XYZ file of C-alpha atoms in Angstrom:
752
model
C 48.212 -76.472 173.117
C 47.012 -74.201 170.281
C 43.386 -75.028 171.025
C 43.948 -74.102 174.663
C 45.503 -70.789 173.730
C 42.692 -69.941 171.313
C 39.816 -70.890 173.590
C 37.507 -67.984 174.336
C 38.428 -66.232 177.584
C 35.644 -65.609 180.089
C 33.896 -62.317 179.460
C 34.935 -59.739 182.005
C 34.080 -56.092 182.233
C 35.937 -53.172 183.759
C 32.723 -51.253 184.454
C 30.255 -51.939 187.269
C 26.863 -50.282 187.725
C 26.577 -48.396 184.458
C 23.599 -50.374 183.272
C 21.360 -48.474 185.737
C 21.875 -45.083 184.105
C 23.186 -41.844 185.583
C 22.492 -40.732 189.125
C 22.082 -36.974 189.349
C 21.466 -36.434 193.053
C 22.945 -37.590 196.335
C 21.333 -40.929 197.207
C 22.544 -41.838 200.722
C 23.246 -40.010 203.955
C 26.766 -40.181 205.377
C 25.783 -41.433 208.821
C 28.510 -43.112 210.874
C 26.050 -45.091 213.009
C 24.378 -46.447 209.873
C 27.744 -47.380 208.377
C 28.912 -48.973 211.617
C 25.722 -51.052 211.754
C 26.742 -52.714 208.477
C 29.627 -54.362 210.377
C 27.897 -55.155 213.700
C 26.242 -58.462 214.679
C 22.974 -58.757 212.787
C 24.206 -56.289 210.155
C 24.419 -56.602 206.403
C 27.830 -58.294 206.344
C 26.968 -60.986 208.887
C 23.753 -61.822 207.006
C 25.426 -61.851 203.599
C 28.694 -63.622 204.402
C 28.574 -66.861 206.440
C 31.278 -66.901 209.085
C 31.747 -63.128 209.125
C 32.244 -61.635 212.580
C 32.757 -58.045 213.650
C 36.337 -57.263 214.677
C 37.202 -54.383 217.016
C 40.125 -53.346 214.792
C 37.904 -53.218 211.718
C 35.333 -51.060 213.516
C 38.122 -48.733 214.677
C 39.319 -48.415 211.096
C 35.789 -47.720 209.834
C 35.441 -44.940 212.386
C 38.833 -43.454 211.430
C 38.010 -43.546 207.702
C 34.620 -41.908 208.292
C 36.295 -39.188 210.328
C 38.849 -38.566 207.584
C 36.117 -38.088 204.984
C 34.002 -35.900 207.270
C 36.910 -33.668 208.347
C 38.699 -33.679 204.964
C 41.836 -35.039 206.593
C 44.794 -37.219 205.687
C 44.646 -40.556 207.518
C 47.604 -42.892 208.080
C 46.236 -46.165 209.354
C 48.147 -49.384 209.956
C 45.924 -52.458 210.075
C 47.316 -55.967 210.206
C 46.268 -59.068 208.314
C 42.790 -60.202 209.339
C 41.508 -56.692 210.041
C 39.411 -56.581 206.880
C 41.000 -53.390 205.563
C 39.322 -53.416 202.157
C 35.771 -53.391 203.491
C 36.774 -50.968 206.243
C 37.598 -48.279 203.667
C 35.363 -49.343 200.758
C 32.061 -49.166 202.623
C 32.647 -45.669 204.084
C 33.957 -44.560 200.679
C 30.794 -45.784 198.943
C 28.523 -44.024 201.435
C 30.623 -40.844 201.267
C 30.571 -40.658 197.481
C 26.833 -41.401 197.428
C 26.132 -38.718 200.026
C 27.777 -35.857 198.163
C 25.830 -33.519 195.897
C 27.272 -34.280 192.527
C 29.259 -31.770 190.526
C 27.405 -30.202 187.618
C 29.399 -30.667 184.421
C 27.027 -29.096 181.873
C 23.476 -27.821 181.912
C 22.005 -31.311 181.842
C 24.635 -33.689 183.247
C 26.335 -34.294 186.559
C 29.533 -35.960 187.731
C 29.736 -37.889 190.996
C 32.195 -37.148 193.776
C 34.896 -39.623 192.756
C 37.230 -41.553 195.008
C 40.414 -42.997 193.527
C 41.562 -46.293 195.089
C 45.168 -47.217 194.328
C 46.867 -50.553 195.023
C 50.405 -51.737 194.386
C 49.663 -55.278 193.223
C 47.443 -56.677 190.501
C 46.105 -59.311 192.930
C 44.669 -56.746 195.341
C 43.392 -54.552 192.497
C 41.445 -57.492 191.057
C 40.227 -58.666 194.460
C 38.760 -55.236 195.156
C 37.156 -54.813 191.743
C 35.991 -58.321 190.882
C 35.119 -59.611 194.384
C 34.644 -56.883 196.988
C 32.860 -54.237 194.930
C 30.294 -56.585 193.276
C 29.555 -58.138 196.690
C 29.053 -54.744 198.334
C 26.978 -53.375 195.461
C 24.689 -56.372 195.693
C 24.177 -56.203 199.466
C 24.413 -52.499 200.313
C 21.666 -51.775 197.761
C 23.335 -48.503 196.769
C 23.476 -47.542 193.065
C 27.155 -46.652 192.954
C 29.325 -47.084 189.868
C 32.904 -48.383 189.745
C 35.623 -48.639 187.103
C 38.844 -50.629 186.899
C 41.231 -48.284 185.093
C 44.738 -49.082 183.883
C 47.409 -47.188 181.989
C 46.780 -46.511 178.308
C 49.414 -49.018 177.166
C 47.380 -51.888 178.637
C 44.658 -51.401 176.009
C 44.758 -52.425 172.380
C 44.226 -49.663 169.792
C 41.971 -50.738 166.906
C 43.611 -48.292 164.499
C 47.133 -49.516 165.275
C 45.963 -53.131 165.085
C 44.582 -52.504 161.596
C 47.811 -50.814 160.474
C 49.967 -53.604 161.918
C 47.968 -56.319 160.150
C 48.209 -54.425 156.837
C 51.955 -54.003 157.328
C 52.345 -57.708 158.103
C 50.500 -58.593 154.911
C 52.852 -56.425 152.866
C 56.043 -57.814 154.380
C 57.351 -60.575 152.160
C 59.470 -62.154 154.888
C 56.957 -62.068 157.708
C 57.101 -65.570 159.182
C 54.393 -68.081 159.971
C 55.525 -67.793 163.611
C 54.768 -64.034 163.632
C 51.287 -64.648 162.260
C 50.580 -67.485 164.689
C 51.670 -65.273 167.600
C 48.895 -62.839 166.680
C 46.144 -65.451 166.381
C 45.318 -65.363 170.121
C 44.934 -61.576 169.836
C 42.605 -61.877 166.841
C 40.394 -64.451 168.597
C 40.367 -62.462 171.846
C 39.367 -59.256 170.025
C 36.151 -60.899 168.915
C 35.244 -61.527 172.558
C 36.714 -58.804 174.767
C 34.679 -55.964 176.237
C 37.654 -54.120 177.684
C 40.609 -54.445 175.282
C 42.845 -55.017 178.336
C 45.637 -57.294 177.097
C 46.091 -58.856 180.546
C 42.865 -60.775 179.944
C 44.518 -62.589 177.051
C 46.223 -65.733 178.316
C 47.390 -66.739 174.830
C 49.428 -63.581 174.211
C 51.784 -62.427 176.951
C 52.555 -58.777 176.244
C 55.544 -58.739 178.627
C 57.106 -61.600 176.656
C 56.610 -59.815 173.320
C 57.117 -56.149 174.274
C 58.210 -55.024 170.836
C 55.103 -56.463 169.179
C 52.822 -55.011 171.852
C 54.510 -51.607 171.469
C 53.031 -51.467 167.956
C 49.528 -52.433 169.087
C 48.775 -50.683 172.343
C 47.046 -47.338 172.638
C 49.486 -44.417 172.558
C 48.511 -40.778 173.053
C 51.080 -39.705 170.469
C 49.290 -41.674 167.754
C 45.709 -41.125 168.915
C 43.339 -39.431 166.475
C 40.714 -38.797 169.121
C 37.253 -38.017 167.803
C 38.525 -38.110 164.221
C 39.494 -41.786 164.470
C 37.249 -44.125 162.505
C 37.311 -46.485 165.514
C 36.323 -43.785 168.010
C 32.933 -45.331 168.794
C 34.485 -48.705 169.725
C 37.718 -47.389 171.298
C 38.543 -49.320 174.475
C 40.353 -46.373 176.069
C 37.502 -43.943 175.371
C 34.988 -46.375 176.824
C 36.766 -46.860 180.129
C 37.812 -43.214 180.513
C 34.301 -41.896 179.879
C 33.070 -44.316 182.511
C 35.813 -43.286 184.946
C 34.621 -39.680 184.804
C 31.149 -40.847 185.831
C 32.157 -43.405 188.462
C 32.024 -43.102 192.231
C 34.983 -45.457 192.699
C 37.933 -45.686 190.304
C 40.311 -48.557 191.064
C 43.861 -48.036 189.748
C 47.385 -49.174 190.571
C 50.303 -47.099 191.836
C 51.831 -47.154 188.361
C 48.876 -45.302 186.826
C 48.541 -43.012 189.859
C 52.067 -41.669 189.345
C 52.229 -41.715 185.564
C 49.033 -39.655 185.596
C 50.644 -37.075 187.875
C 53.392 -36.325 185.363
C 50.944 -36.183 182.449
C 48.772 -33.448 184.026
C 45.956 -35.831 184.944
C 45.376 -36.749 181.328
C 43.964 -40.138 182.376
C 42.283 -39.700 185.747
C 41.243 -36.050 185.307
C 40.872 -33.980 188.462
C 40.072 -35.781 191.713
C 40.133 -34.752 195.377
C 39.718 -38.003 197.293
C 42.315 -40.770 197.340
C 42.724 -44.110 199.125
C 46.161 -45.738 198.886
C 46.271 -49.395 199.892
C 49.610 -51.208 200.175
C 50.919 -47.742 201.003
C 54.224 -49.103 202.306
C 55.199 -49.381 198.606
C 54.425 -45.737 197.870
C 58.012 -44.452 197.864
C 59.297 -47.292 195.692
C 56.426 -46.872 193.238
C 56.981 -43.117 193.036
C 60.709 -43.671 192.530
C 60.059 -46.066 189.661
C 57.281 -44.242 187.856
C 58.528 -40.674 188.317
C 61.887 -41.684 186.856
C 63.029 -42.013 183.239
C 64.667 -44.767 181.216
C 66.317 -45.095 177.800
C 67.422 -48.132 175.822
C 68.268 -49.267 172.307
C 64.852 -50.721 171.491
C 63.170 -47.338 171.867
C 65.293 -46.137 168.945
C 64.700 -49.347 166.989
C 60.927 -48.972 167.356
C 61.063 -45.363 166.174
C 63.218 -46.259 163.170
C 61.280 -49.386 162.183
C 57.926 -47.594 162.365
C 59.309 -45.083 159.866
C 61.146 -47.464 157.545
C 61.742 -51.210 157.535
C 63.135 -53.414 154.766
C 62.977 -57.206 154.744
C 62.752 -57.801 151.020
C 60.022 -55.194 150.726
C 59.762 -51.674 152.100
C 57.246 -51.106 154.926
C 56.612 -48.308 157.386
C 55.217 -44.797 157.322
C 57.735 -43.364 154.831
C 57.156 -45.891 152.004
C 53.372 -45.503 152.414
C 53.702 -41.727 152.162
C 55.999 -41.961 149.143
C 53.517 -44.208 147.337
C 50.630 -41.831 148.108
C 52.634 -38.830 146.844
C 53.279 -40.555 143.514
C 49.565 -41.348 143.205
C 48.455 -37.889 144.368
C 47.506 -34.807 142.405
C 50.370 -32.556 143.453
C 52.274 -29.889 141.626
C 55.715 -30.989 140.495
C 57.376 -28.585 142.910
C 55.380 -29.852 145.924
C 55.947 -33.457 144.922
C 59.708 -32.952 144.620
C 59.848 -31.138 147.955
C 57.978 -33.897 149.807
C 59.916 -36.678 148.108
C 63.128 -34.894 149.020
C 61.984 -34.703 152.659
C 61.117 -38.392 152.655
C 64.449 -39.364 151.151
C 66.262 -37.273 153.769
C 64.288 -38.857 156.631
C 64.801 -42.352 155.182
C 68.548 -41.773 155.001
C 68.573 -40.466 158.570
C 66.692 -43.514 159.875
C 69.476 -45.715 158.491
C 72.158 -43.435 159.949
C 70.429 -43.321 163.330
C 69.984 -47.094 163.373
C 73.722 -47.554 162.814
C 74.740 -44.770 165.223
C 72.498 -46.125 168.005
C 73.932 -49.629 167.572
C 77.491 -48.253 167.796
C 76.563 -46.163 170.829
C 75.002 -49.017 172.798
C 77.708 -51.481 171.759
C 80.441 -49.122 172.960
C 78.452 -48.314 176.101
C 78.030 -51.990 176.975
C 81.735 -52.609 176.473
C 82.585 -49.560 178.596
C 80.353 -50.903 181.371
C 81.960 -54.327 181.245
C 85.415 -52.734 181.424
C 84.349 -50.481 184.309
C 83.016 -53.413 186.323
C 86.128 -55.473 185.616
C 88.325 -52.616 186.871
C 86.180 -52.355 189.998
C 86.235 -56.165 190.375
C 82.466 -56.252 190.285
C 80.186 -58.745 188.505
C 79.636 -57.799 184.854
C 75.985 -56.828 185.336
C 76.515 -54.558 188.359
C 74.661 -51.250 188.099
C 76.933 -48.244 187.650
C 76.028 -44.916 189.187
C 77.454 -41.883 187.419
C 77.549 -38.129 187.884
C 79.634 -37.249 184.838
C 79.093 -39.295 181.679
C 82.512 -38.799 180.057
C 84.368 -39.218 183.344
C 82.805 -42.639 183.865
C 82.663 -43.743 180.222
C 85.392 -41.797 178.365
C 85.564 -44.328 175.499
C 81.972 -43.471 174.505
C 82.622 -39.768 173.810
C 82.683 -39.897 169.999
C 79.823 -42.383 169.564
C 77.691 -40.474 172.088
C 78.001 -37.239 170.104
C 77.348 -39.041 166.813
C 74.245 -40.712 168.213
C 72.759 -37.521 169.707
C 73.481 -35.579 166.521
C 71.769 -38.208 164.356
C 68.731 -38.282 166.637
C 68.537 -34.484 166.647
C 68.841 -34.321 162.857
C 66.093 -36.906 162.433
C 63.798 -35.025 164.817
C 64.415 -31.807 162.867
C 63.886 -33.386 159.446
C 60.657 -35.028 160.627
C 59.355 -31.597 161.675
C 60.230 -30.165 158.232
C 58.392 -33.005 156.529
C 55.393 -32.420 158.784
C 55.382 -28.669 158.047
C 55.471 -29.276 154.296
C 52.738 -31.901 154.505
C 50.486 -29.420 156.320
C 50.311 -27.445 153.056
C 48.780 -30.402 151.182
C 44.991 -30.574 150.738
C 42.818 -33.688 150.973
C 41.957 -33.490 147.270
C 45.680 -33.677 146.461
C 46.420 -36.711 148.717
C 43.372 -38.547 150.044
C 45.194 -39.976 153.071
C 46.936 -36.721 154.036
C 45.093 -36.373 157.349
C 46.054 -39.903 158.408
C 49.664 -39.218 157.473
C 49.669 -35.961 159.439
C 48.395 -37.720 162.572
C 50.976 -40.500 162.312
C 53.750 -38.056 161.508
C 52.860 -35.766 164.404
C 52.994 -38.759 166.751
C 56.373 -39.769 165.334
C 57.702 -36.208 165.696
C 56.585 -36.166 169.311
C 58.190 -39.558 169.948
C 61.494 -38.408 168.421
C 61.452 -35.154 170.417
C 60.729 -37.002 173.655
C 63.487 -39.536 173.046
C 65.968 -36.762 172.286
C 65.014 -34.944 175.503
C 65.318 -38.125 177.586
C 68.696 -39.163 176.167
C 70.073 -35.629 176.620
C 68.807 -35.439 180.182
C 70.366 -38.813 181.029
C 73.708 -38.160 179.349
C 74.132 -34.582 180.610
C 73.162 -35.725 184.149
C 73.014 -32.161 185.465
C 69.670 -32.296 187.304
C 70.697 -32.707 190.938
C 67.179 -33.792 191.921
C 67.842 -37.110 190.185
C 70.145 -40.091 190.604
C 71.659 -41.456 187.374
C 72.872 -44.973 186.678
C 73.451 -47.616 184.029
C 72.230 -51.194 184.054
C 74.642 -53.080 181.768
C 73.441 -55.918 179.582
C 74.970 -59.366 180.095
C 77.698 -60.095 177.572
C 76.403 -61.165 174.179
C 72.788 -60.069 174.746
C 72.348 -57.437 172.016
C 73.979 -54.652 174.021
C 70.655 -54.007 175.713
C 72.015 -51.731 178.444
C 69.526 -49.437 180.209
C 70.239 -45.821 181.148
C 68.085 -44.697 184.076
C 67.349 -41.799 186.396
C 65.057 -41.585 189.410
C 64.178 -38.795 191.847
C 66.500 -38.634 194.826
C 63.675 -37.501 197.085
C 60.048 -38.135 196.110
C 58.727 -36.025 198.999
C 59.185 -32.696 197.250
C 57.449 -34.050 194.140
C 54.479 -35.652 195.856
C 53.453 -32.632 197.895
C 52.850 -30.221 194.964
C 51.825 -32.882 192.447
C 49.466 -34.855 194.676
C 48.833 -33.822 198.265
C 48.146 -30.124 197.704
C 45.099 -30.842 195.580
C 43.465 -33.475 197.797
C 40.617 -32.960 200.236
C 40.877 -36.429 201.757
C 43.619 -39.033 201.544
C 43.799 -42.385 203.297
C 47.049 -44.387 203.406
C 46.802 -47.918 204.720
C 48.933 -51.049 204.986
C 49.842 -53.728 207.487
C 53.292 -52.144 207.834
C 53.544 -48.353 208.031
C 54.851 -47.742 211.528
C 57.922 -48.480 213.619
C 56.812 -49.223 217.193
C 53.509 -47.461 216.528
C 55.134 -44.294 215.136
C 54.682 -43.148 211.519
C 57.619 -40.717 211.401
C 59.745 -42.782 209.018
C 56.938 -43.367 206.505
C 55.879 -39.718 206.604
C 59.412 -38.485 205.980
C 59.934 -40.813 203.022
C 56.748 -39.887 201.127
C 56.456 -36.210 202.039
C 53.550 -36.427 204.462
C 55.712 -34.616 207.022
C 55.309 -31.577 204.733
C 51.509 -31.643 205.071
C 49.824 -29.420 207.671
C 50.032 -31.560 210.860
C 46.535 -30.437 211.846
C 45.205 -32.342 208.828
C 47.019 -35.589 209.698
C 45.311 -38.411 211.573
C 47.398 -41.408 212.653
C 46.267 -44.762 213.966
C 48.218 -48.002 214.414
C 45.623 -50.699 215.041
C 46.348 -53.958 216.771
C 45.768 -57.335 215.178
C 42.709 -59.569 215.604
C 45.068 -62.552 215.860
C 46.239 -64.127 219.112
C 49.921 -64.253 218.206
C 50.975 -65.541 221.634
C 49.142 -68.780 220.927
C 49.370 -68.848 217.133
C 53.093 -68.188 216.572
C 56.419 -69.349 217.937
C 59.381 -67.184 216.899
C 62.692 -69.038 217.118
C 66.109 -67.388 216.876
C 69.068 -69.807 216.809
C 71.997 -68.320 218.683
C 74.405 -70.994 217.461
C 74.656 -69.899 213.792
C 77.381 -67.600 212.447
C 76.277 -64.224 211.093
C 75.635 -64.050 207.320
C 79.075 -62.539 206.633
C 80.992 -65.063 208.698
C 82.603 -68.219 207.317
C 80.307 -71.225 207.407
C 76.967 -69.408 207.342
C 75.741 -71.130 204.166
C 76.860 -74.597 205.241
C 75.335 -74.355 208.734
C 72.170 -72.816 207.306
C 71.736 -75.706 204.832
C 72.415 -78.233 207.596
C 69.862 -76.671 209.974
C 67.233 -76.379 207.231
C 67.735 -80.029 206.215
C 67.292 -81.147 209.833
C 64.211 -78.941 210.238
C 62.559 -80.168 207.021
C 63.347 -83.844 207.696
C 62.296 -83.674 211.335
C 59.054 -81.687 211.031
C 57.668 -82.487 207.549
C 55.640 -79.278 207.315
C 55.040 -76.746 204.563
C 57.975 -74.343 204.683
C 58.551 -70.967 203.026
C 62.166 -69.765 203.098
C 62.660 -66.054 202.374
C 65.931 -64.705 200.951
C 67.288 -61.255 200.197
C 69.353 -62.333 197.179
C 69.148 -64.850 194.339
C 72.772 -65.801 194.995
C 72.098 -67.097 198.510
C 68.827 -68.673 197.367
C 70.682 -70.582 194.650
C 73.342 -71.931 197.020
C 70.818 -73.049 199.634
C 68.568 -74.546 196.941
C 71.415 -76.678 195.613
C 72.386 -77.720 199.152
C 68.830 -78.799 199.994
C 68.450 -80.671 196.705
C 71.635 -82.649 197.309
C 71.088 -83.396 201.000
C 67.370 -84.204 200.773
C 67.580 -86.240 197.569
C 66.497 -89.422 199.341
C 63.630 -87.693 201.179
C 60.112 -87.472 199.788
C 60.167 -83.676 199.804
C 59.254 -81.348 196.948
C 61.695 -78.413 196.878
C 60.742 -75.434 194.725
C 62.950 -72.429 194.009
C 62.053 -69.048 192.541
C 63.763 -68.740 189.180
C 64.428 -72.496 189.226
C 61.121 -74.329 188.923
C 58.645 -72.062 187.152
C 56.735 -68.802 187.381
C 55.686 -67.332 190.704
C 51.986 -68.225 190.379
C 52.837 -71.803 189.388
C 55.185 -72.199 192.359
C 52.517 -70.955 194.757
C 49.932 -73.310 193.281
C 52.244 -76.319 193.695
C 53.163 -75.205 197.204
C 49.519 -75.131 198.249
C 48.585 -78.414 196.544
C 51.312 -80.714 197.895
C 51.635 -81.038 201.659
C 55.087 -80.554 203.170
C 56.512 -78.664 200.183
C 59.515 -76.381 200.684
C 59.470 -73.113 198.702
C 62.468 -70.778 198.405
C 61.674 -67.219 197.357
C 63.157 -63.760 197.291
C 61.873 -60.165 196.864
C 58.297 -60.717 195.599
C 57.622 -63.497 198.127
C 58.132 -61.194 201.102
C 54.710 -59.652 200.510
C 51.501 -60.031 198.547
C 51.087 -63.796 198.965
C 48.243 -65.277 200.997
C 48.621 -68.953 202.022
C 46.302 -69.780 204.919
C 46.200 -73.149 206.681
C 48.548 -76.124 206.697
C 50.327 -75.531 203.346
C 52.451 -72.955 205.219
C 53.370 -73.755 208.825
C 57.060 -72.810 208.957
C 58.444 -69.481 207.765
C 62.224 -69.045 207.614
C 63.850 -65.614 207.323
C 67.436 -66.199 206.231
C 68.715 -62.626 206.550
C 67.442 -59.315 207.863
C 66.121 -57.634 204.703
C 68.409 -54.628 204.372
C 68.489 -52.874 201.031
C 71.674 -53.397 199.020
C 73.743 -50.296 199.946
C 75.503 -50.248 196.564
C 72.175 -49.940 194.714
C 72.456 -46.471 193.075
C 69.252 -44.942 194.435
C 69.845 -46.395 197.931
C 73.465 -45.214 197.956
C 72.446 -41.696 196.908
C 69.704 -41.437 199.530
C 72.054 -42.596 202.264
C 74.638 -40.044 201.139
C 72.008 -37.282 201.242
C 71.138 -38.124 204.852
C 74.813 -38.138 205.860
C 75.371 -34.785 204.138
C 72.572 -33.322 206.261
C 74.355 -34.535 209.386
C 72.134 -37.561 209.925
C 72.854 -41.225 210.474
C 71.757 -43.010 207.299
C 71.930 -46.461 208.841
C 69.537 -45.765 211.700
C 67.423 -43.173 209.899
C 67.041 -45.025 206.591
C 68.462 -48.556 206.366
C 67.150 -49.951 209.637
C 63.573 -48.561 209.441
C 63.188 -49.703 205.824
C 64.440 -53.167 206.730
C 62.113 -53.394 209.747
C 59.051 -52.674 207.592
C 60.201 -55.316 205.101
C 60.893 -57.728 207.962
C 57.358 -57.256 209.270
C 55.965 -57.839 205.774
C 57.815 -61.139 205.644
C 56.599 -62.138 209.108
C 53.049 -61.411 207.976
C 53.134 -64.221 205.387
C 52.619 -66.866 208.099
C 49.401 -66.109 209.988
C 46.508 -65.304 207.645
C 43.480 -66.476 209.679
C 42.517 -66.982 213.320
C 42.937 -70.744 212.968
C 46.478 -70.640 211.531
C 49.410 -71.762 213.661
C 53.065 -71.790 212.767
C 56.713 -71.118 213.507
C 58.996 -68.320 212.330
C 62.727 -69.110 212.343
C 65.095 -66.144 212.053
C 68.483 -67.442 210.928
C 70.244 -64.064 210.962
C 71.545 -63.768 214.500
C 72.609 -60.197 213.964
C 69.161 -59.819 215.526
C 70.825 -61.014 218.762
C 74.434 -59.860 218.455
C 74.054 -56.261 217.286
C 72.374 -53.318 218.958
C 70.069 -52.638 216.038
C 68.911 -56.273 216.061
C 66.677 -55.667 219.048
C 64.707 -53.138 216.980
C 63.723 -55.935 214.588
C 62.705 -58.331 217.336
C 60.771 -55.649 219.201
C 58.765 -54.918 216.051
C 57.186 -58.390 216.212
C 53.887 -59.003 218.043
C 55.341 -61.906 220.043
C 58.512 -62.271 222.113
C 61.057 -64.523 220.324
C 62.649 -67.541 221.985
C 66.427 -67.939 221.700
C 67.957 -71.403 221.276
C 71.547 -72.527 221.899
C 71.619 -75.797 219.912
C 69.818 -77.249 216.882
C 68.401 -80.133 218.932
C 67.007 -77.774 221.565
C 65.304 -75.698 218.883
C 63.827 -78.629 216.926
C 62.508 -80.306 220.087
C 60.888 -77.057 221.203
C 59.259 -76.541 217.800
C 57.944 -80.105 217.726
C 56.471 -79.788 221.212
C 54.900 -76.450 220.305
C 53.119 -77.932 217.277
C 51.680 -80.805 219.328
C 50.681 -78.888 222.427
């Protein structure tokens, strides 16, 4: 196992095309006919990729993208699976960027016209950068440059790595386990070109967040050009390249975090392509929001002072240097007094934060018990003390301690500024670290105050309680109520061209819902182009959609039992790869147990999300063993690609409505009602239809695929809004009155 973890990872690079040197002039003409010819029979793609064939929908998308670039417009384009979306926007984007006269940066250097490409998922990001772009660069014969850019906290900082290793060596009680955990990082550092921790399969940053928080690059602790590791800095390398690239591939997370940091990562850009754009509102909600939790305070405190048999942290290092320095007695006493004050405050803050979060967790548990809700239910609040009156004293104590620490850190920093390098050799290093710590303390104080005061009406505030006994790790969160009014000034107003694409952006060919949710209805309508393309698939012959009329609705008695019974009959009778999509882990768990019990004697592999391994492992098993049944929720509704016989039956257990009690959903529905609207038909139903279509899209991935979709939620038949879901599908569903009728029809359809 250890040898597997320590084996050298394959060398990957996040830069493409930089070995050829800098291009200083436009190198290709933006000619639509020439671009179109790339896709036509006898063109570059057909010659380079066996089996490639031109698709009318792809050519329509190419034309629309070219028009958007030429007219400096905003394009909303829906293109289904099989269209070839990536090539349809990448190839015009490459030609466009190559055709532009490059921006002069200084007297002797030029910057290209950059195009930012943003995706929601890591899978698509890596497909574009590691597969599509190298293929196109090889066959288009154009000298464009591309960069895969991620957020700063994905990259290891050499300076922080050095400090962490030194600290570990000085800690008497650091365990063998801690040191072994870092071995994969040490081995990987001798190999990596990028410093991107996601390359490292032996060290999972998301499983060790509090270790990674001490190692990753952080602007607050960055010394810039003065850092001794500046020449080998991973962040500097990729950011310098990004400024000189034609294509910069990012994810939605970085796109939005960059907006609120004044383009500190991406710098200025005017051309944007957003793939998986149906996730834009959710991504903006997540990354334009704020969050606070206990471990943020613990990290701040432990970086300053930590004792496990021996003192470590910034304060003990500074104290030792002051004793060794050549300072006047007065200066030495002043600085030592500051350090003692800060040290005392770190202990006080550590205790006050623990009391605060302990009392907060208990208040949340009590609140949920009073409301007869599960212990972990999220709690929306508008007035902190009204919702959590028992936390009043500990809240004030905690905020006061944090404010005092922030103030005392600033005083220490001001006094240290008066010290010269000949008095303390390491003074400049200390000043950098201390300035970063001051900034971190100030930011934490501002965030906690904003969340506890809860006065900003542009935001929704809520608490996510920790489960009982889990270190009182409750999360306090806020997210923008309406991202539209943020996206227009922060993003849209500065763009020349923007392209938004996905397989699911429209409702019955209309983009009104999507536009209203992400603020594109605020853009000059003369600049908006809209196009809902058809699919290259023959759904009439490739898909049967079955809706059983005989089941109760999900809220009626017997739904789970009859669902399990029907699924058991279907699996036993048809023996085909089956993906069952759920909207909640609770229902998934009950159905999973029912299938396990009833199909125990059958030779069927049943896999459940959260039951039988990680998502990627479940998908691998599903594809490898014929006739497997996979139960999944949320993340399985989109972003998975399983062509062929491994997936022939797709089951949708419930129409995928958002949970109305979810704080941000509840607040947005209330806002619509307050404006005189109907939140169910204007918000809940359209959002669910787009999700429903995403789920449907998991089944047919190629022209040769065939399969059946079974919709178990017969609200699609019984309620008026149900017809809107069925009408959004590309094939007319068939309604069945009995299980036998449905199973016979499915069997005949497969063998026709």
